[in-house]
CSV table of C-alpha atoms and ligand atoms in Angstrom, one decimal:
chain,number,residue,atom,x,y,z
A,1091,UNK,CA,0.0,0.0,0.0
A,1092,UNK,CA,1.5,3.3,-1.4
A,1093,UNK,CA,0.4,6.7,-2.5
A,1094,UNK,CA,1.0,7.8,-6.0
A,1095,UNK,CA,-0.1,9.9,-8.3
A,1096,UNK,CA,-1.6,13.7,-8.4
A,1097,UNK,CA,-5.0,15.4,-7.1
A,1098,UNK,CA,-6.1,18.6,-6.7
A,1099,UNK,CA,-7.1,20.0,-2.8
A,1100,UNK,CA,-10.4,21.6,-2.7
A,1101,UNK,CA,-10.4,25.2,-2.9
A,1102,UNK,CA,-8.6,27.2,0.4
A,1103,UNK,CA,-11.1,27.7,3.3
A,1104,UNK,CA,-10.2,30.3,5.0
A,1105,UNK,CA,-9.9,32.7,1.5
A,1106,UNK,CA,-13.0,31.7,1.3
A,1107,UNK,CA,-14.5,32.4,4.5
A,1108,UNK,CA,-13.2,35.8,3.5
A,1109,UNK,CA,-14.4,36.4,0.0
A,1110,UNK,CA,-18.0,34.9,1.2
A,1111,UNK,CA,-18.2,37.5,4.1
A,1112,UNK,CA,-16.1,40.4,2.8
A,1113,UNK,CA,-19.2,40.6,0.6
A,1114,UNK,CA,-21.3,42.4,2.9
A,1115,UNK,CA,-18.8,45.6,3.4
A,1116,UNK,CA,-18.6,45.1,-0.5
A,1117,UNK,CA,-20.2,47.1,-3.7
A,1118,UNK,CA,-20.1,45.4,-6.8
A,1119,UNK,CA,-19.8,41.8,-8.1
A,1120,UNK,CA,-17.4,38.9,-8.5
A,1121,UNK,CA,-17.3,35.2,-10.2
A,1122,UNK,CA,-15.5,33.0,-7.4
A,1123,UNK,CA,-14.4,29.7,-8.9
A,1124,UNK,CA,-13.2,26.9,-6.5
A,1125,UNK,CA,-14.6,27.9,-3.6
A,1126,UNK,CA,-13.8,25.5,-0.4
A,1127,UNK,CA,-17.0,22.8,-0.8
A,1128,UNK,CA,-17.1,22.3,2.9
A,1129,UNK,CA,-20.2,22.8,5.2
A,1130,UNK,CA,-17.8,25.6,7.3
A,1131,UNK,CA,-17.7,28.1,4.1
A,1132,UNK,CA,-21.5,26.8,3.6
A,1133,UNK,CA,-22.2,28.4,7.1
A,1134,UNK,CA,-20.1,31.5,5.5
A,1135,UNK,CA,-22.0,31.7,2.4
A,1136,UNK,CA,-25.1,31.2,4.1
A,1137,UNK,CA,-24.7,33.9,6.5
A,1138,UNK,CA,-23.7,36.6,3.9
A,1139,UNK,CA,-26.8,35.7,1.7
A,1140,UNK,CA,-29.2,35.9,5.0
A,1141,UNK,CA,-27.9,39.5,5.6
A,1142,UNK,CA,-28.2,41.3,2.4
A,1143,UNK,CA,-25.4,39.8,0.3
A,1144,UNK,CA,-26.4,37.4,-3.4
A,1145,UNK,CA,-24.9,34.5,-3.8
A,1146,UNK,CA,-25.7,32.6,-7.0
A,1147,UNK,CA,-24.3,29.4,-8.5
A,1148,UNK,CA,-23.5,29.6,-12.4
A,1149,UNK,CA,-22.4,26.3,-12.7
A,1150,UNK,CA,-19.7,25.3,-10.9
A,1151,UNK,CA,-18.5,28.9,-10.1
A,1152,UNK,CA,-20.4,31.5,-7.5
A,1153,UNK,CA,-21.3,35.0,-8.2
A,1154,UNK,CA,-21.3,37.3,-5.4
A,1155,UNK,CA,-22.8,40.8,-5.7
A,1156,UNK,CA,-21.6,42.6,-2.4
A,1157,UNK,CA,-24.3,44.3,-0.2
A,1158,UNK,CA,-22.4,47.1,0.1
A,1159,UNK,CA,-22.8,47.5,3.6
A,1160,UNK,CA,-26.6,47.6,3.5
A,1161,UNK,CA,-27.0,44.7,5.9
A,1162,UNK,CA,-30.4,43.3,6.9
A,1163,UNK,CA,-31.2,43.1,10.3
A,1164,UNK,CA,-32.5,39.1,10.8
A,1165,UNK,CA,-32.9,36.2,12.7
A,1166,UNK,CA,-30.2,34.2,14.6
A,1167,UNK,CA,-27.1,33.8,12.4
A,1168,UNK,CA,-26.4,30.0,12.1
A,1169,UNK,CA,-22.3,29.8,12.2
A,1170,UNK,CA,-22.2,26.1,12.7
A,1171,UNK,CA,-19.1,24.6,13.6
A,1172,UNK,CA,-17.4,27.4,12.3
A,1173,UNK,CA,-14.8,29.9,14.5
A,1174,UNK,CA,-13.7,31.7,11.3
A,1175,UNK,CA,-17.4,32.5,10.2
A,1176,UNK,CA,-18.7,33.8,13.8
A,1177,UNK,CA,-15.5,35.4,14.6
A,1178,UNK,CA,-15.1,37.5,11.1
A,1179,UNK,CA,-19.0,38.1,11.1
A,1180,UNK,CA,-18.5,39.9,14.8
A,1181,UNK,CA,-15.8,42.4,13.2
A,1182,UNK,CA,-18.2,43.3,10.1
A,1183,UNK,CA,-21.1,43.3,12.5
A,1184,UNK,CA,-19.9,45.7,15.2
A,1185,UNK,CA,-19.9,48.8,12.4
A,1186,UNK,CA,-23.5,48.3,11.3
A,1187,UNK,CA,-26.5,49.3,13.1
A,1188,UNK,CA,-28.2,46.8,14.3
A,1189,UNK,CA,-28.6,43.9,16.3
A,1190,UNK,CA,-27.6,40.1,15.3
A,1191,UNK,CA,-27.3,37.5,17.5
A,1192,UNK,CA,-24.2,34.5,16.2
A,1193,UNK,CA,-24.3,30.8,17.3
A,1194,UNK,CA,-23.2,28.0,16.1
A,1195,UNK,CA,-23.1,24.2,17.3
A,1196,UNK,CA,-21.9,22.5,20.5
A,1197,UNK,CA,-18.0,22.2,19.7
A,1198,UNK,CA,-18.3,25.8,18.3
A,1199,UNK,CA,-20.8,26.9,21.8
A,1200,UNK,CA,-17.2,25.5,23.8
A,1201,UNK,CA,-14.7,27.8,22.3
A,1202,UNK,CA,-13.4,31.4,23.3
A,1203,UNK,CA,-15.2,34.6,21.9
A,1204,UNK,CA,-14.3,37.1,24.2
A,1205,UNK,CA,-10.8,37.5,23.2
A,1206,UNK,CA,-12.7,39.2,20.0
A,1207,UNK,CA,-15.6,40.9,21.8
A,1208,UNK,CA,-12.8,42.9,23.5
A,1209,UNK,CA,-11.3,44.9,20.9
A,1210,UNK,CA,-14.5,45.7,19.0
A,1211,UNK,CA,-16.2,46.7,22.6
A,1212,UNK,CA,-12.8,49.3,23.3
A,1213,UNK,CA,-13.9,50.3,19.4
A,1214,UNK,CA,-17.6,51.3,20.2
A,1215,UNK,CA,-19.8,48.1,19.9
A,1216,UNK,CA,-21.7,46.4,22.3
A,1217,UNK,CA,-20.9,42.7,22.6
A,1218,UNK,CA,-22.1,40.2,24.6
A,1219,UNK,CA,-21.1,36.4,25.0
A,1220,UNK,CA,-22.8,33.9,27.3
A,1221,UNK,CA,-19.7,33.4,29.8
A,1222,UNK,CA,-17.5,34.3,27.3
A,1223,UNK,CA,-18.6,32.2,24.5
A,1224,UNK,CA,-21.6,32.1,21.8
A,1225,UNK,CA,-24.3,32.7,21.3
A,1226,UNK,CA,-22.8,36.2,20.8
A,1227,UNK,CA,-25.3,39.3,20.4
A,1228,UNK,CA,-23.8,42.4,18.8
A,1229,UNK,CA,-25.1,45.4,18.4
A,1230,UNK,CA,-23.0,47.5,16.3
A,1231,UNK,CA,-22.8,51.4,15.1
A,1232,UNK,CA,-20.4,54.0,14.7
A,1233,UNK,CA,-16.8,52.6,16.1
A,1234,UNK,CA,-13.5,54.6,16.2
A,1235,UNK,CA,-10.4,53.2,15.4
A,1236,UNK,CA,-8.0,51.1,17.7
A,1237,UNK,CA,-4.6,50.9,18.5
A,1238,UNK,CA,-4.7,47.0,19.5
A,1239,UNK,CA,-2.1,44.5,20.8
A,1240,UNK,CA,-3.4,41.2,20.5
A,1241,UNK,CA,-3.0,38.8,23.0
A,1242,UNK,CA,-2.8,35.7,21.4
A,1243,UNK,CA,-1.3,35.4,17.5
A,1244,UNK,CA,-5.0,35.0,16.0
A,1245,UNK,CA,-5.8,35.3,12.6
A,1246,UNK,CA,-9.4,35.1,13.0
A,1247,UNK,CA,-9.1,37.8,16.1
A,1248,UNK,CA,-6.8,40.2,14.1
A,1249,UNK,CA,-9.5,40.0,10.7
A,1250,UNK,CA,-12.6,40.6,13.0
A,1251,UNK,CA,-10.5,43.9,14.2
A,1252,UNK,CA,-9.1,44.9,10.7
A,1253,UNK,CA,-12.3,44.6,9.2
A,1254,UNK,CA,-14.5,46.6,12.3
A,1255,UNK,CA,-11.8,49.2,11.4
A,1256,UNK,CA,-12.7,49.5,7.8
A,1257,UNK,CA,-15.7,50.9,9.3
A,1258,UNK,CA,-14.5,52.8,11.7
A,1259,UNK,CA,-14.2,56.4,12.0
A,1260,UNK,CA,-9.9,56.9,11.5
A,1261,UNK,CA,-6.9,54.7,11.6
A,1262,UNK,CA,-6.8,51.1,13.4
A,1263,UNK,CA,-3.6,49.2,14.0
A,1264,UNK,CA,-3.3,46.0,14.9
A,1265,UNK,CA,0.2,44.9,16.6
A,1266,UNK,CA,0.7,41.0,16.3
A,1267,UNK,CA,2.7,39.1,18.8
A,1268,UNK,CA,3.6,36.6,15.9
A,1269,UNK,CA,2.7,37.2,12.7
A,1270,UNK,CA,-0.5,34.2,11.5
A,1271,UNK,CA,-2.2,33.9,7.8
A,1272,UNK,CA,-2.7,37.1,6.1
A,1273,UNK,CA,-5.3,36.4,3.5
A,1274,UNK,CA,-7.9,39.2,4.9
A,1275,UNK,CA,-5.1,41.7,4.6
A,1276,UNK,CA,-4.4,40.9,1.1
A,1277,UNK,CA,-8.1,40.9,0.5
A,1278,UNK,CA,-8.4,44.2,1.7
A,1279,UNK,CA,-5.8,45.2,-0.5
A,1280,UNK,CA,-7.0,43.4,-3.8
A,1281,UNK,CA,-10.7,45.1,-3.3
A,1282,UNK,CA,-9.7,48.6,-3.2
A,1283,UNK,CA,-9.2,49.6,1.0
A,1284,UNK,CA,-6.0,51.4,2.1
A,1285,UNK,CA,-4.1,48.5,4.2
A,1286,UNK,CA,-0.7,49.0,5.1
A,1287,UNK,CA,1.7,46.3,6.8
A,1288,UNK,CA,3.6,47.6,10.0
A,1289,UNK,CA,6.7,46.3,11.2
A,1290,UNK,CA,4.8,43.7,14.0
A,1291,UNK,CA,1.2,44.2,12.4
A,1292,UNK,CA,-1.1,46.0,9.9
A,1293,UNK,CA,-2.5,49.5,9.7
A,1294,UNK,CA,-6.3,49.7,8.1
A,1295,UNK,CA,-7.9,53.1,6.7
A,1296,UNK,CA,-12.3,53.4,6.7
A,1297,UNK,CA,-11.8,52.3,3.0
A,1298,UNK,CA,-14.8,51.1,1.0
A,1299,UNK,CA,-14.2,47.5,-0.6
A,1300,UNK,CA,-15.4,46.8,-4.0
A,1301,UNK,CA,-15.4,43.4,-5.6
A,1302,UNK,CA,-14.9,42.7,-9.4
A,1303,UNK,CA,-13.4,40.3,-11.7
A,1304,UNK,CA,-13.1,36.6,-12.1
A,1305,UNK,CA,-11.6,34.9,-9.1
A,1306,UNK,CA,-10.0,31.3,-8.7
A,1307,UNK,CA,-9.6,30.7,-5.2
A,1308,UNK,CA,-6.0,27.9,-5.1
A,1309,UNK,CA,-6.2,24.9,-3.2
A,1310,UNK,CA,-5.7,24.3,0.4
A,1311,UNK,CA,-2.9,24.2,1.9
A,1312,UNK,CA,-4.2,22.4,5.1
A,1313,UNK,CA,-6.3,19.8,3.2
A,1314,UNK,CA,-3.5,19.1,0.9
A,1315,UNK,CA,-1.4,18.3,3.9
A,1316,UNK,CA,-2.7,15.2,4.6
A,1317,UNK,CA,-1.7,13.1,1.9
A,1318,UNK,CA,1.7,15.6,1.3
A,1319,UNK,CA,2.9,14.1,4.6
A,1320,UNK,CA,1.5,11.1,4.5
A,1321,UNK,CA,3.8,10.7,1.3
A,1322,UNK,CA,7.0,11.7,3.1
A,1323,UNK,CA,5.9,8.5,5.6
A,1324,UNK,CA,4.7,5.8,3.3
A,1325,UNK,CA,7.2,4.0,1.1
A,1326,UNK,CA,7.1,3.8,-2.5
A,1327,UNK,CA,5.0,6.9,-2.0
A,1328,UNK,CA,5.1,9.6,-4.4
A,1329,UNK,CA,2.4,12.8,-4.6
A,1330,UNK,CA,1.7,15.6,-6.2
A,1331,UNK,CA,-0.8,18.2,-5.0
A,1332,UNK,CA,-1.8,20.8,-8.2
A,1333,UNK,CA,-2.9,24.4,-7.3
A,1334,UNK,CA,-2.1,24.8,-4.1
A,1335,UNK,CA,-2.1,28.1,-2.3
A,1336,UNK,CA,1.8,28.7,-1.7
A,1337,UNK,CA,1.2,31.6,0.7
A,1338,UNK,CA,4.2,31.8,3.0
A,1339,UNK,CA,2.0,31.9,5.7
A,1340,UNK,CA,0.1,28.5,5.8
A,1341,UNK,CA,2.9,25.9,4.0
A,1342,UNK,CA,4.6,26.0,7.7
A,1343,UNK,CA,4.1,22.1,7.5
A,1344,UNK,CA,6.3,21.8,3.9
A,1345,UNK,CA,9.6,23.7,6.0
A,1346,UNK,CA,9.2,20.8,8.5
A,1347,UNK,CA,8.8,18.4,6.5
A,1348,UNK,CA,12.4,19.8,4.8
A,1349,UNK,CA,13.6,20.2,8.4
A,1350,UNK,CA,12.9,16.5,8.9
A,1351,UNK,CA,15.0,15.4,5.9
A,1352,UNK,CA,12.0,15.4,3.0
A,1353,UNK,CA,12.0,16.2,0.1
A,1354,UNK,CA,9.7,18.6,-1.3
A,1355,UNK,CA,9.6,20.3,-4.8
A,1356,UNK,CA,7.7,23.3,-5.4
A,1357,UNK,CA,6.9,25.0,-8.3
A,1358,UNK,CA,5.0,28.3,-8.2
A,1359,UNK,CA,2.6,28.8,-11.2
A,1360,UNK,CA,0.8,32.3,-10.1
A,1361,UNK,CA,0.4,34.7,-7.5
A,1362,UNK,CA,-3.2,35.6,-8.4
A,1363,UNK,CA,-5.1,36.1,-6.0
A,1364,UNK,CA,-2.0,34.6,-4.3
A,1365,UNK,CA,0.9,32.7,-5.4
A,1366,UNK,CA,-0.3,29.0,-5.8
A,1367,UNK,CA,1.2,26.0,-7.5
A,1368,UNK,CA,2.4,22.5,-7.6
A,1369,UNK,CA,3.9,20.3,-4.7
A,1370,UNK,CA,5.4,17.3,-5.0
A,1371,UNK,CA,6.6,14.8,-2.4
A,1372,UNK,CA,8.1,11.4,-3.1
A,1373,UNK,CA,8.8,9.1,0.0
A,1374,UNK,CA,12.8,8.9,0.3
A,1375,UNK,CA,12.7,7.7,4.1
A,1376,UNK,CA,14.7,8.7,6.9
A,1377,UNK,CA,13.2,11.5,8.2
A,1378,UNK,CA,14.5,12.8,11.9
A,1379,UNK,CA,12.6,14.6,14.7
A,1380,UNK,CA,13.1,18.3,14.6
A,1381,UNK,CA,12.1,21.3,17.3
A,1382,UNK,CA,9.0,23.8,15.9
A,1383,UNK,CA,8.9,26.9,17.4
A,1384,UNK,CA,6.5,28.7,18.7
A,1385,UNK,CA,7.1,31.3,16.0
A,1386,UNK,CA,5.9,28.9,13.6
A,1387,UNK,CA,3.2,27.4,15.3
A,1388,UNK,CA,0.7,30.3,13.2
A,1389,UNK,CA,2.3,28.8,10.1
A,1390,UNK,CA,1.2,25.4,10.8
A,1391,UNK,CA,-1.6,25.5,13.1
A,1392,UNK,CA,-3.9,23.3,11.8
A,1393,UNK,CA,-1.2,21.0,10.5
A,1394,UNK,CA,0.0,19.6,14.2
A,1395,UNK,CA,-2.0,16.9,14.1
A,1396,UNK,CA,-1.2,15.5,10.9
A,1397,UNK,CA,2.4,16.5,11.4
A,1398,UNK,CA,2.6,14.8,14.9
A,1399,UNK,CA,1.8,11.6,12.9
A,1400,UNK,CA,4.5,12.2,10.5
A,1401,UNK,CA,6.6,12.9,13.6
A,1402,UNK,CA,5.7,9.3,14.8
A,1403,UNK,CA,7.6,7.7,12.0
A,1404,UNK,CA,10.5,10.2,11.9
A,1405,UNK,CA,14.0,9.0,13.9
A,1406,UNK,CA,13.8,11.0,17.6
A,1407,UNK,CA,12.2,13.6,18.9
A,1408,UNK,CA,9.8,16.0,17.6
A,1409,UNK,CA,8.4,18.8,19.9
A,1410,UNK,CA,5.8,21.5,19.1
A,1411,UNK,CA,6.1,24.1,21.6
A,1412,UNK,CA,4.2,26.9,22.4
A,1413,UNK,CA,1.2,24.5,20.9
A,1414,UNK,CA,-1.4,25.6,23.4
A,1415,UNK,CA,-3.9,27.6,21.2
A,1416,UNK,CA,-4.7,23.9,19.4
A,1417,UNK,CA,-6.5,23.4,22.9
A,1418,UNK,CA,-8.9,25.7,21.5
A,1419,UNK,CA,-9.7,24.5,17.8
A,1420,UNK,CA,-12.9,21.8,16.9
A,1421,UNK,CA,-11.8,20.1,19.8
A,1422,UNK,CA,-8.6,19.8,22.5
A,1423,UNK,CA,-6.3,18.9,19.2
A,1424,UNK,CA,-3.4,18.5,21.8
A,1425,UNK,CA,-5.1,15.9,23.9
A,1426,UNK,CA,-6.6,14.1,21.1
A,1427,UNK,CA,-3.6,13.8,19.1
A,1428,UNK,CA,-1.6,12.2,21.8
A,1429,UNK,CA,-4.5,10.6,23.6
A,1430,UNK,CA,-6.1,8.6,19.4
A,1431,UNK,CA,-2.1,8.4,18.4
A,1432,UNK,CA,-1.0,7.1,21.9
A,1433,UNK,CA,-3.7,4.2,21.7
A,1434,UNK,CA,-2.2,3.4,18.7
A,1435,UNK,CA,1.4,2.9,20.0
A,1436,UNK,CA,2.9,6.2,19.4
A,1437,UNK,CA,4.8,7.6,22.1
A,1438,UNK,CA,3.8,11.2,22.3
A,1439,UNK,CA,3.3,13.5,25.4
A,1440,UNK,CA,2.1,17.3,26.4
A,1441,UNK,CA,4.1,19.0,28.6
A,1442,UNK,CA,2.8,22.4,29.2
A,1443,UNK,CA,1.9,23.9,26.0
A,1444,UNK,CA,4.3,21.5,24.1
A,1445,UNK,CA,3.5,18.5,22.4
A,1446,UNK,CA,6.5,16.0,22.6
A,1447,UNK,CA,6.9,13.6,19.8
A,1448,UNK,CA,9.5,10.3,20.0
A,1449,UNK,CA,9.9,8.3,16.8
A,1450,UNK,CA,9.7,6.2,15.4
A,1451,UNK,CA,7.0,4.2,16.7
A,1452,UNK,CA,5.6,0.8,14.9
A,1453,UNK,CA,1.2,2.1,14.8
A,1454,UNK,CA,-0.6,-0.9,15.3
A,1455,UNK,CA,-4.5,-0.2,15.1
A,1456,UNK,CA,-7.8,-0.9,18.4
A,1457,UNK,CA,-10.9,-1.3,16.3
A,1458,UNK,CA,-12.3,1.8,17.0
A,1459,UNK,CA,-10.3,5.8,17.2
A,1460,UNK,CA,-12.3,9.1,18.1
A,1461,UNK,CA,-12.5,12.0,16.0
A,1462,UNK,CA,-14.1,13.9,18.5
A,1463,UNK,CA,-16.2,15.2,15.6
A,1464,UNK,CA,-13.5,17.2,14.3
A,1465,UNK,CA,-12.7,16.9,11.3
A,1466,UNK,CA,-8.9,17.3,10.7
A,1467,UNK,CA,-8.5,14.5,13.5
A,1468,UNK,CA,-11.1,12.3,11.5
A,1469,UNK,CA,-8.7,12.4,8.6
A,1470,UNK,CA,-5.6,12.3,10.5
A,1471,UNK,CA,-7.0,8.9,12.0
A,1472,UNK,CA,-7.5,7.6,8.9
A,1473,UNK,CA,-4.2,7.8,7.2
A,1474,UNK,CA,-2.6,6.7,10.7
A,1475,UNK,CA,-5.2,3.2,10.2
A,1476,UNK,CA,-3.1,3.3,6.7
A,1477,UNK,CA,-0.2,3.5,8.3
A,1478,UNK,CA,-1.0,0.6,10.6
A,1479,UNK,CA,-2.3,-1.5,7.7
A,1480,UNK,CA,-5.6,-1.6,9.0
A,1481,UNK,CA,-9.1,0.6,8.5
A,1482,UNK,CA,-10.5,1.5,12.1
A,1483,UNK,CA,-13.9,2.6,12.9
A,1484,UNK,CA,-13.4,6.5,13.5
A,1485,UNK,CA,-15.9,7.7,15.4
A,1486,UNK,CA,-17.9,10.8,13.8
A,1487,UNK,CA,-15.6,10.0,10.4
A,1488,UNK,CA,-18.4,12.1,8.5
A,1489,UNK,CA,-16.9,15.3,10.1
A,1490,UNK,CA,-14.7,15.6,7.5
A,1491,UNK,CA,-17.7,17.5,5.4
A,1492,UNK,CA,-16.3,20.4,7.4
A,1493,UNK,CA,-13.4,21.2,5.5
A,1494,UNK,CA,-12.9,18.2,2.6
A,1495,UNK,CA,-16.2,16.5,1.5
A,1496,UNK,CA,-13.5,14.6,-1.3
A,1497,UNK,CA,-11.4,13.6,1.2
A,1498,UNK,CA,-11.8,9.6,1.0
A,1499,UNK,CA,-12.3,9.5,-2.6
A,1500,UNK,CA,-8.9,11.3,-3.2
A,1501,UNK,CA,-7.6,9.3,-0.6
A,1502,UNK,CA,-8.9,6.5,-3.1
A,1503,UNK,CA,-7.8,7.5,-6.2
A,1504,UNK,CA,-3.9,8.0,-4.6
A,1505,UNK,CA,-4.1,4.4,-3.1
A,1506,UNK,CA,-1.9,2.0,-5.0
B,2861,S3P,C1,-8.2,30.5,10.5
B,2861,S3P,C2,-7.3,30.8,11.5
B,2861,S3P,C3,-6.8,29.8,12.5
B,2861,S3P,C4,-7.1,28.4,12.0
B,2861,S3P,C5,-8.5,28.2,11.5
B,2861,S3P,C6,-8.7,29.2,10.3
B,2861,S3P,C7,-8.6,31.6,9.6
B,2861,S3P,O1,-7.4,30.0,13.7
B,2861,S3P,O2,-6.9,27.4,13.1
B,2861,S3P,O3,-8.7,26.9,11.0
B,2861,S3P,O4,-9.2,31.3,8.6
B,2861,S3P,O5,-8.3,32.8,10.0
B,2861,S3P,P1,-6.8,31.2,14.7
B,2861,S3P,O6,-6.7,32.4,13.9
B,2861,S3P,O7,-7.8,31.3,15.8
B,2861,S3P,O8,-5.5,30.6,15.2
């Protein structure tokens, strides 16, 4: 059992998170082609269409006429299982009058949202979360720019603030303790609003956003991922992922995987809307444990857990420090990695906010694993029941509709 042979990742999620949203502070039209397929941007699209925005399918590609800021007032806004949809929505929210009320389901009703109702409360909106999580009611109007250090390095938390201050009346800067994904920014950018990059963060004018042209949105890095490393572990393994995005800040994972002795060719094809292209990784073995910084944890974060399983194969010790925001994701990514992996054999451990990897470790498989409904451990599991030679019952496996409804078949047609 090997992988071989070439597919193309589903369209990038959180780009479009952003151009499904963006839409409502938007004038004017686009043609998106490749948007992510997973229920998560669903919840995006959904949301933008319910307060004022038109989405249409032509086809395979979406047309998006922006609301131009004309937002309905309505109902409860239904963000699922998403943290990107409920936590951008709050940011565009908090500069239009009105009252909307977010929630989402029970993995999204655990995680943090007062880390974002701060900011856009210190910018003029009212926010409130129940015990500092959704359902979130914001009632938003005139807000005044910020000056904003943010606590944790949050790409979600630094979009909701950039795009409140696109509303707001003067400047907003937003200083980042490390620097995360930067695909609102350069949306910003490409749709016409005055965005400027600081030395440790971004500066955003009240700009007016308008949309136009054809967009293809490249593939995602973080779906891509799973059967990139999976190549660097399986012998006789040799994949190649087509239009993927090649933003610096989400291929993290591929300057491990280097670090650990892989080899990975990349070739950049574009950079429209961002530069994408084609990666290849052919199984030469020996890979070694390496040391992740913290500094790179942004870069990666929703890589660990398919990288700790990479880790598991690789000579020595691999340790992800400063890991401690993947407590927060779908689920407790940190415990579940180590607690689904460790069942299996692997020898992995959390100390503090590090996850400590020791390789390499023979993965033998129980009958049934636990995605905890989240969907990048659902497909993590999977490829670690390849490893072990065997196909476990993953508990919740049909999570991966988050994020990569084509997950299984690709995994299919790269099976050899
Ligand atoms: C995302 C940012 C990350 C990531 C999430 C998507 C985004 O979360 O884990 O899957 O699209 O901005 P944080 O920004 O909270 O780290």
């Amino acid at each position: 059992m090997r992988l071989t042979g070439s597919f193309t990742p589903p369209g990038d999620k959180s780009i479009s998170h952003r151009l499904a949203l963006m839409s409502l502070v938007a004038s004017g039209d686009v043609r998106l082609t490749h948007m992510a397929p997973g229920a998560d941007v669903n919840s995006s699209l959904a949301a933008a269409a319910g307060l004022g925005a038109e989405v249409r399918a032509e086809g395979v590609d979406l047309i998006v006429r922006g609301a131009g800021g004309r937002i309905d007032e309505g109902a409860a806004i239904d963000c699922g299982n998403s943290g990107t949809t409920i936590r951008l929505l709050m940011g565009l929210l908090a500069g239009r009058v009105g009252e909307y009320v977010l929630d989402g389901d029970e993995s999204l009703r655990r995680r943090p949202m007062e880390r974002v109702a701060t900011p856009l409360r210190l910018m003029g909106a009212e926010v409130d979360c129940l015990e500092g999580r959704c359902p979130v009611t914001v009632r938003g109007g005139a807000l005044k720019g910020l000056d904003y250090r943010l606590p944790v390095a949050s790409a979600q938390l630094k979009s909701a603030v950039l795009l409140a201050g696109l509303q707001a009346q003067g400047a907003t800067r937003v200083i980042e303790p490390r620097p995360s994904r930067d695909h609102t920014e350069r949306l910003i950018s490409l749709f016409g609003g005055r965005i400027e990059r600081l030395d440790q963060g971004w500066r955003v004018e009240p700009s007016e956003l308008t949309l136009s042209g054809d967009l293809r949105v490249p593939g995602d890095p973080s779906s891509a991922a799973f059967f990139l490393c999976a190549a660097a572990v399986i012998p006789g393994s040799d994949v190649t992922a087509e239009g993927v995005l090649l933003n610096p800040t989400r291929i993290g994972f591929l300057k491990v995987l280097e670090r650990m002795g892989a080899v990975v060719e990349i070739e950049e094809q574009s950079d429209r809307p961002e530069p994408w292209g084609r990666v290849r990784i052919r199984h030469t073995g020996g890979l070694t444990g390496c040391r992740v910084s913290g500094q790179e944890i942004p870069f990666l974060v929703d890589e660990v857990p398919i990288l700790a399983l990479t880790a598991t194969q690789a000579q020595g010790t691999t340790i992800f420090s400063e890991a401690g925001e993947l407590r927060l994701k779908e689920t407790d990514r940190l415990s579940a990695v180590a607690g689904q992996l460790g069942r299996m054999g692997a020898r992995l451990r959390i100390e503090g906010d590090d996850l400590v990897v020791e390789g390499p470790s023979a993965l033998g498989a129980p009958p049934e694993l636990d995605s905890f409904g989240d969907h990048r451990m659902a497909m993590t599991l999977r490829l670690a029941g390849l490893l072990a030679g065997a196909e476990p019952r993953i508990v919740d496996e049909d999570c991966v509709r988050i994020s990569y409804p084509g997950f299984a078949q690709d995994l299919d047609g790269l099976l050899s």
